[in-house]
C-alpha positions as a Python dict, from the first residue, in 0.01 Angstrom:
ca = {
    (1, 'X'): (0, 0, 0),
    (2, 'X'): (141, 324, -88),
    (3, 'X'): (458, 198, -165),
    (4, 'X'): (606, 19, -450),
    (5, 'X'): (687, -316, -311),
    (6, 'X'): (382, -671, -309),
    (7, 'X'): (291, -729, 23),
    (8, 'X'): (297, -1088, 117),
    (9, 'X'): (-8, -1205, 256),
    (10, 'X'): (-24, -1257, 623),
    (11, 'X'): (61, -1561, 751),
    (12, 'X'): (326, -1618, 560),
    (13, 'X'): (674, -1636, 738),
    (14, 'X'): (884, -1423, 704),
    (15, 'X'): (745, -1113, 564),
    (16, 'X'): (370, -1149, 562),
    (17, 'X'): (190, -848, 601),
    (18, 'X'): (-62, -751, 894),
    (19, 'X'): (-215, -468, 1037),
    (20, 'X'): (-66, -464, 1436),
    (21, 'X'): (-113, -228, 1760),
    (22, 'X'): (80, -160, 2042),
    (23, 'X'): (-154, -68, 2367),
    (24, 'X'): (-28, 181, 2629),
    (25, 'X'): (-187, 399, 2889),
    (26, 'X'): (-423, 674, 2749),
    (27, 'X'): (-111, 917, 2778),
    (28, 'X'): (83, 714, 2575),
    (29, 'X'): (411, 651, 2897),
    (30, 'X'): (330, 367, 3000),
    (31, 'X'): (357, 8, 2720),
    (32, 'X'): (114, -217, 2859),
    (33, 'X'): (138, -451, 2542),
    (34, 'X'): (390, -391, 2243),
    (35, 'X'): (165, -695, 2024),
    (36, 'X'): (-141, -628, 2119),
    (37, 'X'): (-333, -787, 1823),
    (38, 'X'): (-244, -867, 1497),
    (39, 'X'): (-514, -885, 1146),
    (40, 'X'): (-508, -1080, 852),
    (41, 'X'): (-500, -762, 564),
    (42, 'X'): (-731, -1014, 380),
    (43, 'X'): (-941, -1320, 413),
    (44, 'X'): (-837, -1569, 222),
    (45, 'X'): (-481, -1435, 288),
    (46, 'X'): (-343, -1312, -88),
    (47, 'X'): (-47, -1033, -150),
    (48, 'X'): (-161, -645, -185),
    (49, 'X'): (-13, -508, -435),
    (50, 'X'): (188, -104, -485),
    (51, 'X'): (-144, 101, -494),
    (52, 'X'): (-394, -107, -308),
    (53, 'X'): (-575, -29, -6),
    (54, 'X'): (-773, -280, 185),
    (55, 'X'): (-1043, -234, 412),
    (56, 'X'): (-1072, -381, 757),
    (57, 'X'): (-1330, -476, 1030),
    (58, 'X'): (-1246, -643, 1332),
    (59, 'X'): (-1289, -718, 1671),
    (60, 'X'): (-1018, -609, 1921),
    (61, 'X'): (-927, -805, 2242),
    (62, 'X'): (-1153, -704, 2551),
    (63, 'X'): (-984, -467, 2811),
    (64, 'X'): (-1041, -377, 3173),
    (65, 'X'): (-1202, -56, 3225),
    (66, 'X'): (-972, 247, 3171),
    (67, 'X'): (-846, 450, 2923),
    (68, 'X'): (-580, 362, 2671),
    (69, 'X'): (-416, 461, 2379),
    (70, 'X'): (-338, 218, 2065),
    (71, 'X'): (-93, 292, 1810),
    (72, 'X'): (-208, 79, 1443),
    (73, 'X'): (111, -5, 1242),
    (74, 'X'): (163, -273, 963),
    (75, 'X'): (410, -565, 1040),
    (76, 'X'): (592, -750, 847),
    (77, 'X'): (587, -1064, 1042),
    (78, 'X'): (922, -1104, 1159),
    (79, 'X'): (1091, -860, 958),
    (80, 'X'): (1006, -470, 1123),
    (81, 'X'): (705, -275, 1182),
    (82, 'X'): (679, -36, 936),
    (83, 'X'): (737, 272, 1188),
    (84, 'X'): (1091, 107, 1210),
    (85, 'X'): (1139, 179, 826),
    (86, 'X'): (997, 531, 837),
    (87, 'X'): (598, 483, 775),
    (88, 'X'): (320, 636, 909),
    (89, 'X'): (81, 496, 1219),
    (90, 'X'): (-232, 533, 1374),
    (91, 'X'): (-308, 595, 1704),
    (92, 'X'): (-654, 651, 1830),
    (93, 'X'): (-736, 713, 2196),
    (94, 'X'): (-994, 473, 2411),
    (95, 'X'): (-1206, 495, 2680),
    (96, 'X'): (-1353, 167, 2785),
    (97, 'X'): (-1643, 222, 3053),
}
């Protein structure tokens, strides 16, 4: 959290805080799922506070074979994704054989 507002945890409604993606093809045209998968920042689910970082590992939802391209963004569940507000994403390129 590099900014200087709590996070609520996620889960909570409205506002919570979770790490989403968006999946598209591997060039990045075509949107094949805008909310792909959503994470809990923390298990239990508590507030991050200005200066925290949190580490993450998860499991994403199985794909077909191909190649795609997700973009990682925090959400603010049902506020904005934080790319709406001017922060920074993610994206990381996958081939799934």
């Amino acid at each position: 959290n590099t900014g200087r507002s709590l996070w609520l945890p996620s889960g909570t409604i409205p506002g919570g805080v979770s790490l989403g993606s968006h999946l598209s093809s591997a060039d990045g045209g075509e949107m094949l799922r805008y909310d792909y998968h959503w994470q809990d920042l923390t298990a239990p689910a508590r507030p991050v506070s200005p200066g925290e970082s949190v580490d993450l590992s998860f499991f994403l939802p199985p794909l077909d074979r191909g190649a795609y391209r997700i973009e990682f963004d925090c959400v603010a569940d049902r506020v904005c994704w934080f790319k709406q507000v001017g922060g920074k994403t993610v994206t990381v390129d996958l081939e799934v054989a």
